[in-house]
Short mmCIF file of C-alpha atoms and ligand atoms in Angstrom, two decimals:
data_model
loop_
_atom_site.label_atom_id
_atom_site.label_comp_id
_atom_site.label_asym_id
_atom_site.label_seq_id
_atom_site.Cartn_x
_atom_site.Cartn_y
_atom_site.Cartn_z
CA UNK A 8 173.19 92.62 28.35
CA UNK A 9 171.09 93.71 31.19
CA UNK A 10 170.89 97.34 30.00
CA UNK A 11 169.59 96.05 26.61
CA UNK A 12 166.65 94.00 27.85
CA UNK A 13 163.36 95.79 27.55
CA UNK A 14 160.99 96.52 30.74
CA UNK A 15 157.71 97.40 31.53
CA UNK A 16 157.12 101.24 32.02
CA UNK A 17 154.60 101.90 34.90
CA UNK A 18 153.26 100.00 37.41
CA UNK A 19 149.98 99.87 35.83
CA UNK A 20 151.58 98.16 32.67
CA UNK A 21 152.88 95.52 34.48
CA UNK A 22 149.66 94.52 36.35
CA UNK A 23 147.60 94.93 33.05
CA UNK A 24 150.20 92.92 31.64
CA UNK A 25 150.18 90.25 33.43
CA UNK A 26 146.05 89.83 34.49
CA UNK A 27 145.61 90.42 31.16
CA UNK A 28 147.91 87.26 30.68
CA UNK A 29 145.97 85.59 33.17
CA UNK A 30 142.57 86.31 31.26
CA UNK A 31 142.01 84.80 28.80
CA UNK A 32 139.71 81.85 26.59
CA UNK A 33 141.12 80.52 29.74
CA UNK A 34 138.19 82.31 31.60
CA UNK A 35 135.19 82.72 29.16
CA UNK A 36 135.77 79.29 27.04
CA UNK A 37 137.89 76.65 29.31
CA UNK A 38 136.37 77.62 32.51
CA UNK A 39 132.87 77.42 32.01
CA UNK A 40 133.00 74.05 30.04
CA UNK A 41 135.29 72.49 32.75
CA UNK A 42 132.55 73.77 35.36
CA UNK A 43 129.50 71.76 33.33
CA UNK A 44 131.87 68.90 32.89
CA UNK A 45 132.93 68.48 36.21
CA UNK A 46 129.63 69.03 38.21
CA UNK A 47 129.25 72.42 39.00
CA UNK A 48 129.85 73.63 42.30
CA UNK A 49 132.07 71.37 43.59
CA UNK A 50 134.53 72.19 40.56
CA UNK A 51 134.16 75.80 41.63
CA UNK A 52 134.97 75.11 45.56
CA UNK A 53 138.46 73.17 44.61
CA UNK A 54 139.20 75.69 42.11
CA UNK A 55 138.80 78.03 44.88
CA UNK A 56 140.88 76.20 46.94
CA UNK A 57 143.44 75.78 44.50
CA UNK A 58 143.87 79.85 44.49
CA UNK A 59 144.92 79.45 47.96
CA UNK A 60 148.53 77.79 46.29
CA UNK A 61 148.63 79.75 43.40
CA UNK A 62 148.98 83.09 44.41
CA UNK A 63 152.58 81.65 46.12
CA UNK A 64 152.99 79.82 43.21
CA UNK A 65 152.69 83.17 40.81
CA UNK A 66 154.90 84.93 43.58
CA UNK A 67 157.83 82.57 42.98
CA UNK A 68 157.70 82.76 39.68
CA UNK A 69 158.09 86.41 40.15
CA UNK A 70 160.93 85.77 42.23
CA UNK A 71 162.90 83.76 39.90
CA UNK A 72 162.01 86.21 36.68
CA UNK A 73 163.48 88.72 39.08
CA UNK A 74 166.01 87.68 40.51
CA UNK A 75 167.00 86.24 37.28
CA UNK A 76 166.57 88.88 34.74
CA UNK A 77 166.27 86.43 32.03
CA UNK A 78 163.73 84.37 30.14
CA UNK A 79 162.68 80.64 32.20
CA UNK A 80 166.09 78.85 30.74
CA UNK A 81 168.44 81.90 31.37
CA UNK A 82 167.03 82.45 34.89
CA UNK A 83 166.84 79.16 36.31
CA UNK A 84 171.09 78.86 35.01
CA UNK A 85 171.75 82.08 36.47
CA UNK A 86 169.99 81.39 40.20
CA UNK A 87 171.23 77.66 39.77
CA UNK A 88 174.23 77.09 37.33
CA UNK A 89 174.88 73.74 35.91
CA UNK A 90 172.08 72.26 37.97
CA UNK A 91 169.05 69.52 36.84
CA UNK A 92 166.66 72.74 37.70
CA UNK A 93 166.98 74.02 34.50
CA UNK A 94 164.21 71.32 33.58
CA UNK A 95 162.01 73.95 34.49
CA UNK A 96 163.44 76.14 32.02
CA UNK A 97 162.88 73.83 29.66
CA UNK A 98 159.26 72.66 30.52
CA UNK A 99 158.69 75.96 30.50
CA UNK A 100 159.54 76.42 26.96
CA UNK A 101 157.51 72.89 26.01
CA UNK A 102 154.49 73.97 27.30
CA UNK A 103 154.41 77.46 25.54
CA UNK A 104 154.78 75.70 22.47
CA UNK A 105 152.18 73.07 23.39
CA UNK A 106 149.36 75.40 24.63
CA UNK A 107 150.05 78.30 21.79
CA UNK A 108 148.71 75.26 19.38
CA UNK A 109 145.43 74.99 20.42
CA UNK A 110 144.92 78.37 21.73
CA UNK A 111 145.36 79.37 18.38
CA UNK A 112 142.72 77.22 17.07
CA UNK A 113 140.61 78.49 19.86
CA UNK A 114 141.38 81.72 18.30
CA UNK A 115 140.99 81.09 15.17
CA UNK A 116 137.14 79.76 16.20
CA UNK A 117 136.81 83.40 17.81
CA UNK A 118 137.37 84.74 14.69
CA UNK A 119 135.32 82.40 13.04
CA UNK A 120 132.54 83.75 15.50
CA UNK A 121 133.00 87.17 14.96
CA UNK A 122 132.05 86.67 11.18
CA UNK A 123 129.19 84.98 11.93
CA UNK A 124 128.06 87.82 14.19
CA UNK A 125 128.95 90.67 11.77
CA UNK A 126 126.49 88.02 9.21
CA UNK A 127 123.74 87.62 11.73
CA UNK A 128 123.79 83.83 10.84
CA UNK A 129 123.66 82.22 14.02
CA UNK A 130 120.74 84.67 15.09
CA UNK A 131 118.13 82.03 14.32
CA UNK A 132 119.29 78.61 15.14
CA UNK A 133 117.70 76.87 17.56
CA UNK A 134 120.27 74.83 20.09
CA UNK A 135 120.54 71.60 17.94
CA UNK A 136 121.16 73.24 15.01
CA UNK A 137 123.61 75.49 16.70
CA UNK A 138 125.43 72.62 17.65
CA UNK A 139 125.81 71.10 14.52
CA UNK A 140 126.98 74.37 13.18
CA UNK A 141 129.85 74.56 15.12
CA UNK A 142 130.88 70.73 14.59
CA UNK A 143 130.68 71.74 11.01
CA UNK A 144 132.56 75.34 11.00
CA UNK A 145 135.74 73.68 12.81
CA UNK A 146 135.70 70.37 11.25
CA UNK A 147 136.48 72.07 7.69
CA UNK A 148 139.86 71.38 6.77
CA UNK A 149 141.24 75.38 5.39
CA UNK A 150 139.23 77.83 6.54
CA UNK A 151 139.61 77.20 10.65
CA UNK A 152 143.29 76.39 10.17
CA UNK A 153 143.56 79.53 8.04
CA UNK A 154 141.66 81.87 10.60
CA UNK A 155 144.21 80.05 13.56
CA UNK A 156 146.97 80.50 11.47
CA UNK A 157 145.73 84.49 11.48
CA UNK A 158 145.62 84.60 15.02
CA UNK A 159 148.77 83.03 15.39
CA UNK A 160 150.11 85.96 13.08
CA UNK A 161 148.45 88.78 15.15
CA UNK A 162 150.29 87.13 17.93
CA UNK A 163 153.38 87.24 16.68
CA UNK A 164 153.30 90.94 15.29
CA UNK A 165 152.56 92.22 18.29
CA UNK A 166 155.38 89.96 20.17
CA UNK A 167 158.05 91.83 17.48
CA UNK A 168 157.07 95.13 18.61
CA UNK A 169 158.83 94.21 22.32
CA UNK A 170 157.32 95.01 25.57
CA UNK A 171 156.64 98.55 25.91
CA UNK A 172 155.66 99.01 22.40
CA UNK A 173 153.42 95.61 22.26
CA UNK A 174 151.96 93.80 24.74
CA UNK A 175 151.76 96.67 27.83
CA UNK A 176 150.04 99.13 24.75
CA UNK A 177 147.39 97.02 23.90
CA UNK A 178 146.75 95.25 27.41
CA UNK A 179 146.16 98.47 28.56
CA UNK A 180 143.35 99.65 26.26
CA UNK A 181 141.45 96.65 25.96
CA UNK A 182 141.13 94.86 29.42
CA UNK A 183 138.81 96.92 30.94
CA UNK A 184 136.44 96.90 28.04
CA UNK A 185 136.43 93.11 28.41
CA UNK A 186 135.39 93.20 32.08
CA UNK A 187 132.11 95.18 31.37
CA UNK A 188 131.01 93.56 29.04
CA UNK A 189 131.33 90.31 30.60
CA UNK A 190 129.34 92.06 33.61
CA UNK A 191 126.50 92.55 30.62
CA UNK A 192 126.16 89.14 29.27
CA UNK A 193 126.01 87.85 33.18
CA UNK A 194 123.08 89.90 33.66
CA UNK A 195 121.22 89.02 30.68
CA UNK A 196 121.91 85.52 31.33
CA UNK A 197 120.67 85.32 34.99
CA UNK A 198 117.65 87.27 33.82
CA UNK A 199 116.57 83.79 31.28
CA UNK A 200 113.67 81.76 31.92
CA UNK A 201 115.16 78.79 34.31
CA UNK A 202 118.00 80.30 35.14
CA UNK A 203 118.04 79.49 38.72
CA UNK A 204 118.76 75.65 37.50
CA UNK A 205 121.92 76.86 36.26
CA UNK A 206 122.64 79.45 39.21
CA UNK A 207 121.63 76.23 41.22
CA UNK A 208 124.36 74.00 39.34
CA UNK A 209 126.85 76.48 39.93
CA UNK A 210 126.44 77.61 43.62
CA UNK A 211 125.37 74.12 44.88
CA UNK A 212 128.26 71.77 45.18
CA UNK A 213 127.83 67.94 44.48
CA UNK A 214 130.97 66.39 45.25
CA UNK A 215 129.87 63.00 43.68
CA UNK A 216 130.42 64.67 40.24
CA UNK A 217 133.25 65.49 40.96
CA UNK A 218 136.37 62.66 41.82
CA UNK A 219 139.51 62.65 41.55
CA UNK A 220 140.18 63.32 37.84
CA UNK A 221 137.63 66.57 38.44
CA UNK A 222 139.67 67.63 41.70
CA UNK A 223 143.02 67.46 39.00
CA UNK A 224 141.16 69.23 35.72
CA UNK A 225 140.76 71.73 38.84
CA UNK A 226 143.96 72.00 39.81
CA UNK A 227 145.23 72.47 36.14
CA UNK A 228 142.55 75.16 35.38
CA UNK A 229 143.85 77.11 37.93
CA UNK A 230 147.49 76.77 36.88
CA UNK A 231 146.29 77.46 32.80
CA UNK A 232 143.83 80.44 34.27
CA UNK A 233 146.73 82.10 36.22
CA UNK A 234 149.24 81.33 33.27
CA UNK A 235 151.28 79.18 36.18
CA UNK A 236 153.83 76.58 35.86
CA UNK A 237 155.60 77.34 32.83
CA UNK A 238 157.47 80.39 33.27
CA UNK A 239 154.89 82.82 31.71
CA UNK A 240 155.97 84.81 34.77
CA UNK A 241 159.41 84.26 34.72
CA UNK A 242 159.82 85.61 31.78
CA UNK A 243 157.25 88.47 32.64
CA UNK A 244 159.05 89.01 35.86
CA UNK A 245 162.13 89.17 34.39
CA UNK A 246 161.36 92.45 32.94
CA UNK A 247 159.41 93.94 36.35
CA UNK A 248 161.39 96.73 37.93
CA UNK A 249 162.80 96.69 41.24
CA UNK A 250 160.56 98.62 43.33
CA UNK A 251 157.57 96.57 41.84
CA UNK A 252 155.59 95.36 44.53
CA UNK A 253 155.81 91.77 43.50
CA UNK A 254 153.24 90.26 46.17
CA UNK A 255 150.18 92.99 45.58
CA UNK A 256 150.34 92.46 41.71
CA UNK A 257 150.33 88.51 42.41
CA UNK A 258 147.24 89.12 44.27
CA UNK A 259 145.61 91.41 42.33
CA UNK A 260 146.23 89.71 39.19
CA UNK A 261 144.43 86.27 41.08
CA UNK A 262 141.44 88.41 42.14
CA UNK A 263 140.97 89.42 38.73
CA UNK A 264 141.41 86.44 37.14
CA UNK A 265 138.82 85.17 38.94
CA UNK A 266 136.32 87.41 39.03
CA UNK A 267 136.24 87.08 35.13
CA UNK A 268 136.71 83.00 35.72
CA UNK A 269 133.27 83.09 37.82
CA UNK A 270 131.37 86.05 36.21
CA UNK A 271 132.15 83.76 32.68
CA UNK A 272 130.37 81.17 33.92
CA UNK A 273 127.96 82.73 35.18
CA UNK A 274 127.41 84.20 31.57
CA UNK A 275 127.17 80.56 30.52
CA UNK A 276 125.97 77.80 32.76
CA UNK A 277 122.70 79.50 33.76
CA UNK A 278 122.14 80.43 29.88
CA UNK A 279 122.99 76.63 29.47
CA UNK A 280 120.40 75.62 31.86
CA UNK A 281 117.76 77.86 30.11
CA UNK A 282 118.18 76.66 26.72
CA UNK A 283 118.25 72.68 27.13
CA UNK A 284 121.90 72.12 26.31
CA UNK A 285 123.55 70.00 28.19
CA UNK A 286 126.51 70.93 30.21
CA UNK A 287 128.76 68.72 29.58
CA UNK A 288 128.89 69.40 25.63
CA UNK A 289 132.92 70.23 26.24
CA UNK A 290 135.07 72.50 24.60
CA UNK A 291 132.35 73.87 22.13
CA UNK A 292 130.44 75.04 24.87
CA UNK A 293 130.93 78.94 25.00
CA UNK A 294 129.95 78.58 21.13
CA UNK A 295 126.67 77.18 21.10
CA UNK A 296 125.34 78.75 24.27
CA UNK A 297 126.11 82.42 24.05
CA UNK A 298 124.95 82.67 20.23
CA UNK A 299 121.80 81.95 21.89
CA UNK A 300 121.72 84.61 24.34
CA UNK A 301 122.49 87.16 21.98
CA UNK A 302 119.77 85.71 19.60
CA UNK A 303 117.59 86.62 22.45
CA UNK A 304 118.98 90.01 23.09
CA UNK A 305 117.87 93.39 21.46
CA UNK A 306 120.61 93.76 18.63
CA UNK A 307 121.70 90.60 19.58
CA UNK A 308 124.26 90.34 16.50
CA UNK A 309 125.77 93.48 17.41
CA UNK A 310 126.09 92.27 21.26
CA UNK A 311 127.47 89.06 19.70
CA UNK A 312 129.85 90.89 17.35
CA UNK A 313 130.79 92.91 21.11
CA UNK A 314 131.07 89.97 22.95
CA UNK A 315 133.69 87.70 20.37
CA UNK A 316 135.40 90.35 19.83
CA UNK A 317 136.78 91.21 22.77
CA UNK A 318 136.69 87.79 23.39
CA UNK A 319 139.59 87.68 20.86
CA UNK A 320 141.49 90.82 22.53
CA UNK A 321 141.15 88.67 25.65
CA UNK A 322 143.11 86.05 23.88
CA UNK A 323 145.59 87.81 22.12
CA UNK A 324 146.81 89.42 25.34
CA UNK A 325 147.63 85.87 27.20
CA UNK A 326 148.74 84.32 23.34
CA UNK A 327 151.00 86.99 23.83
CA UNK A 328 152.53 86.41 26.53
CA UNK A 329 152.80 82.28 25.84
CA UNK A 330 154.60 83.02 22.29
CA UNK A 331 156.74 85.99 24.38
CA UNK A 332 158.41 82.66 26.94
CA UNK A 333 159.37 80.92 23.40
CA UNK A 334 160.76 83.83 22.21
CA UNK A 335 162.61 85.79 24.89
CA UNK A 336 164.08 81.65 25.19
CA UNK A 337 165.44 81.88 21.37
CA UNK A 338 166.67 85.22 21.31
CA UNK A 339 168.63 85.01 24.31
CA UNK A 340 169.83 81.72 24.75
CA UNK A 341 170.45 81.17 21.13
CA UNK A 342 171.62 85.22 20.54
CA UNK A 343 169.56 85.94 17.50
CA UNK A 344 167.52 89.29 17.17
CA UNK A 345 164.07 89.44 18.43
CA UNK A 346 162.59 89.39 15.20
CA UNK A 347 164.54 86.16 14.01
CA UNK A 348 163.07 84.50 17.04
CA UNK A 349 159.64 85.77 16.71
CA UNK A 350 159.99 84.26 12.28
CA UNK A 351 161.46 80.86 13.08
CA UNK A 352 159.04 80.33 16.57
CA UNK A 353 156.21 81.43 14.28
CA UNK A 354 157.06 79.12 11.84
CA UNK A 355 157.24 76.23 14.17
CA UNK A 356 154.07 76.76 15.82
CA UNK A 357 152.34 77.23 12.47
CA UNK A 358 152.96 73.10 11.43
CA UNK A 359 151.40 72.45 15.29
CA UNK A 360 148.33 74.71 15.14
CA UNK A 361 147.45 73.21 11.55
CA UNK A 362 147.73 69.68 13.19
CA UNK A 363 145.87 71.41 16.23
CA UNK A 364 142.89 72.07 13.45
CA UNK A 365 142.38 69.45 11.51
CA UNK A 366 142.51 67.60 14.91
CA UNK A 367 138.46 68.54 14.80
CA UNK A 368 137.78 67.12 11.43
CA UNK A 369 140.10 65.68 9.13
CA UNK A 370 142.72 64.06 11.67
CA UNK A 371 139.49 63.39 14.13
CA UNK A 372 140.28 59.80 14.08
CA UNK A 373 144.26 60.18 14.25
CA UNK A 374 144.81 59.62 18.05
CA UNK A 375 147.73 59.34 20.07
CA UNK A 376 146.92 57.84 23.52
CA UNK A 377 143.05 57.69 22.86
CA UNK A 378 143.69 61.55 22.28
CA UNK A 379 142.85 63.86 19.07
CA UNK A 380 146.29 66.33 18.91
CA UNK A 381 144.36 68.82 20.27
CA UNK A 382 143.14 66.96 23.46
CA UNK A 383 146.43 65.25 23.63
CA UNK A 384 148.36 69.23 23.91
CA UNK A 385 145.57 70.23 26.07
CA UNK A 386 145.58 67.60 28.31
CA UNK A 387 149.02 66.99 28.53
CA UNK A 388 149.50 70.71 29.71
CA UNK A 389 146.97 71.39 31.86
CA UNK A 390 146.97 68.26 33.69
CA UNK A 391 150.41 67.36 33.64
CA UNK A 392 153.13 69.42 32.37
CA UNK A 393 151.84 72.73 34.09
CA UNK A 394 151.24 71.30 37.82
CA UNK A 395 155.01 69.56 37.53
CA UNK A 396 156.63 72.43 36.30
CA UNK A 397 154.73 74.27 39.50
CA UNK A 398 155.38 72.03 41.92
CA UNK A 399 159.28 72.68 40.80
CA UNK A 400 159.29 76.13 41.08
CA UNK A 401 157.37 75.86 44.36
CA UNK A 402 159.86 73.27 45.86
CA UNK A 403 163.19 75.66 44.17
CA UNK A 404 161.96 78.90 45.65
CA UNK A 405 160.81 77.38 48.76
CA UNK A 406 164.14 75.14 49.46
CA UNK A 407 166.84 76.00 46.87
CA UNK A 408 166.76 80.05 47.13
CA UNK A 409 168.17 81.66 50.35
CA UNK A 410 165.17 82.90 52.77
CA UNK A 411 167.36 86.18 52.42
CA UNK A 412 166.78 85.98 49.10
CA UNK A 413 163.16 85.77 49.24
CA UNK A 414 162.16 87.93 51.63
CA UNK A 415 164.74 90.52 50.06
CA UNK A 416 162.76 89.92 47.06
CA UNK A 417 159.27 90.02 49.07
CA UNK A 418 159.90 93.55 50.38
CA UNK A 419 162.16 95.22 47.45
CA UNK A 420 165.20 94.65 49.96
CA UNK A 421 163.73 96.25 52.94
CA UNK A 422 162.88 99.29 51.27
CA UNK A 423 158.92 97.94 51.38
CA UNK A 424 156.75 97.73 54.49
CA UNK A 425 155.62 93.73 54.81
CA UNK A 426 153.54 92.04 57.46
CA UNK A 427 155.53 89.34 59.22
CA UNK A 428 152.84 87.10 59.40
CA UNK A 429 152.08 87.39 55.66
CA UNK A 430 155.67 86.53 54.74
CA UNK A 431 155.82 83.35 56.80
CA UNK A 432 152.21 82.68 55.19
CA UNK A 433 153.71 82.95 52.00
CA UNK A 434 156.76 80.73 52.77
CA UNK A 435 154.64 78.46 54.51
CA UNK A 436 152.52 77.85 51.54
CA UNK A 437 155.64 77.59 49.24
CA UNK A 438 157.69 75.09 51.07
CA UNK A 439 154.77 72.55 52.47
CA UNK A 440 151.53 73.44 51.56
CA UNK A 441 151.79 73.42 47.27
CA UNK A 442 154.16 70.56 47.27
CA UNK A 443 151.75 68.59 49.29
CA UNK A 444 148.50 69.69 47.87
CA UNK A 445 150.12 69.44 44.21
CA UNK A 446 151.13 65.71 45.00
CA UNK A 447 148.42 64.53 46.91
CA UNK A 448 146.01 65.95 44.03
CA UNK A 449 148.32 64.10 41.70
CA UNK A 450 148.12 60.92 43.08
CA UNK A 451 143.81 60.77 44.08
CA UNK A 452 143.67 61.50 40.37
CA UNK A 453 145.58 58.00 39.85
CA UNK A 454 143.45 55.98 42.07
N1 LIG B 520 145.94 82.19 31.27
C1 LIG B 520 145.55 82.30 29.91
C2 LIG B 520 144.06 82.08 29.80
O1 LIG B 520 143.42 81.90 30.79
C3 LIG B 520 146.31 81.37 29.00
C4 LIG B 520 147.76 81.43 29.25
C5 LIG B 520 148.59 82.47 29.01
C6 LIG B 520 148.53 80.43 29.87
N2 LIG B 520 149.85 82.18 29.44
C7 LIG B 520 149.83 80.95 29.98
C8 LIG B 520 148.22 79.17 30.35
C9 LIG B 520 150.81 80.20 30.60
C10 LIG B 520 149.20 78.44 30.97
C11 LIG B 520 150.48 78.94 31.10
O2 LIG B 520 143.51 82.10 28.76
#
């Protein structure tokens, strides 16, 4: 069975692979309106902070995909058979179904925004009306479900077409496209009359803002940003050869990540700043401030057009590799062909993502907990599912795995030079400092 499983061809792939997994609406759309939400600055520090766990967090996961040469499920039997740690296995699998549903409606609004650019509509709307627009575009009951449904589909075609031939392909094209013209849009932005408020907001922490709940939304942001916590790279890892250097990539992957996380917002806030909108608008954030930008830029609709679109490329490569930890779960552990898997998860997902959409509009008022479906799968994720299923892998890698194993794993069994120092870091963080952050971040969020 081993010989049969696909991997990833160069070294490049893999890394493109998986920071373009990382990247994501996770950056440009979540981040920013998680920053104006939560205060600012003081969002920014933690989430700094919170990189400090992560990058461990990423390497065990990397460890486990491995070791385990299998997706989340099959790994976590094979390093621990007939053992309750297949739970992460199977949170794992939960979560990829919960976030793919309103990703893809995510998606489907950066779609939605691309036709809107290619139509030059939103070019003169001021910032009320822009608003209103975009309660209005995703509250219709067909056409955002449709679009999500579409990028749902794109998803899954490229998914079919396996690893080599799929996701390392396209990741490798489009991500550095994305990073430039990020860098753009940053500069524009900065350059705004009143931007300093915004640079201000950003750079300036006020922890009173912030609180407990804001410390956790942190915490999960970096977990959702660095696709952590549900076996995204497990299963990822689990196709990573064995002279991969397992600890670079999980750093480089972080820095990028968060270069895009913080050049995003700076895209945003400032722009937010200079237009009147307030910051805390939520998940339509991205959508009513950058139209404005671009309104203000020399062939603003094309820069627009630019800007969604790879906006959606950005997407597609981390949808990918959510669908790809459903999938690699069904075709192995339930021995149907790849294709199968890729139909009947597909189909699954699509009944979610339409609840996902008409979540903004129709099924507004339809709330479970106090939560629309699409705050419920968000929330639920981020700020719950995704830290647990970290702290699990954390406490497994750090206390269930041999240290053999993991430094063996570390250093491609000896074969790969490794500061000392940086291993015991690295263990360090995995065995006492995550647990302890993880928990104690848990429970401030409670009081
Ligand atoms: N990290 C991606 C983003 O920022 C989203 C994502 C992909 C993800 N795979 C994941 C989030 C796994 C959590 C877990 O957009």
């Amino acid at each position: 069975m081993d010989q049969k499983r696909d991997n990833f061809s160069s070294r490049f792939g893999v890394l493109v692979a998986v920071a373009g997994s990382a990247v994501g609406l996770g950056n440009v759309w979540r981040f920013p309106y998680l920053v104006g939400e939560n205060g600012g600055g003081a969002f920014i520090l933690v989430y700094l902070l919170c990189m400090i766990i992560c990058v461990p967090i990423m390497i065990s996961e990397f460890i486990i995909g491995r070791k385990g040469r299998a997706n989340a499920v099959g790994s976590m039997k094979r390093l621990a058979p007939r053992s309750g740690w297949n739970i992460i296995g199977i949170i794992s699998v939960l979560s990829s179904v919960l976030i793919l549903s309103f990703y893809s409606v995510v998606g489907g609004w950066t779609i939605e925004y691309i036709i809107e650019s290619v139509k030059g509509s939103y070019l003169n709307l001021n910032a009320a009306e822009l608003t209103s627009n975009f309660a209005i575009l995703t509250a219709k009951p067909f056409r955002p479900a449709i679009l999500s449904l579409l990028f749902l589909l794109v998803t899954a075609i490229i998914v079919s077409a396996g690893i080599k031939d799929g996701i390392e392909k396209y990741s490798k094209i489009l991500m550095p496209i994305l990073f430039v013209l990020i860098v753009v849009l940053a500069i524009k932005s900065v350059t705004l009359n009143n931007a300093s408020e915004g640079l201000r907001f950003l750079f300036k922490p006020d922890f009173k803002s912030l609180g407990g709940k804001g410390v956790l939304a942190a915490m999960g942001q970096a977990f959702f940003s660095l696709s952590l916590g549900m076996g995204c790279i497990i299963t990822y890892g689990s196709y990573v050869k064995d002279d991969e250097n397992i600890t670079k990539m999980s750093f480089m992957s972080s820095i990028a990540d968060l270069l895009f996380a913080l050049i995003a917002a700076i895209a945003v806030i400032p722009a937010v700043f200079s237009f009147g909108i307030s910051p805390d608008e939520g998940p339509s954030l991205v959508f009513i401030t950058l139209p404005q930008v671009f309104a203000q830029m020399p062939f603003g609709g094309f820069f627009g057009f630019a800007f969604f679109f790879i906006l959606l490329i950005a997407a597609l490569t981390s949808s990918i590799s959510l669908l790809e930890v459903f999938v690699a779960w069904m075709s192995e552990e339930m021995k149907i062909t790849r294709k199968k898997a890729v139909l009947y998860s597909t189909l699954i997902l699509s009944v979610l993502v339409i609840l996902c959409s008409l979540s903004q509009g129709v099924l507004k008022d339809f709330l479970i907990f106090g939560k629309s479906f699409f705050d419920l799968f968000d929330y639920t994720t981020s700020d719950i599912l995704l830290p647990i299923g970290g702290l699990l892998i954390v406490i497994f890698t750090g206390y269930k795995l041999k240290k053999d194993i993991i430094v063996s794993e570390l250093t491609n069994n000896g074969t790969l030079k490794m500061n000392n120092t940086l291993i015991d870091a690295i263990i360090f963080i995995m065995k006492y400092l995550a647990p302890l952050a993880i928990i104690i971040i848990f429970i401030s969020s409670w009081l």
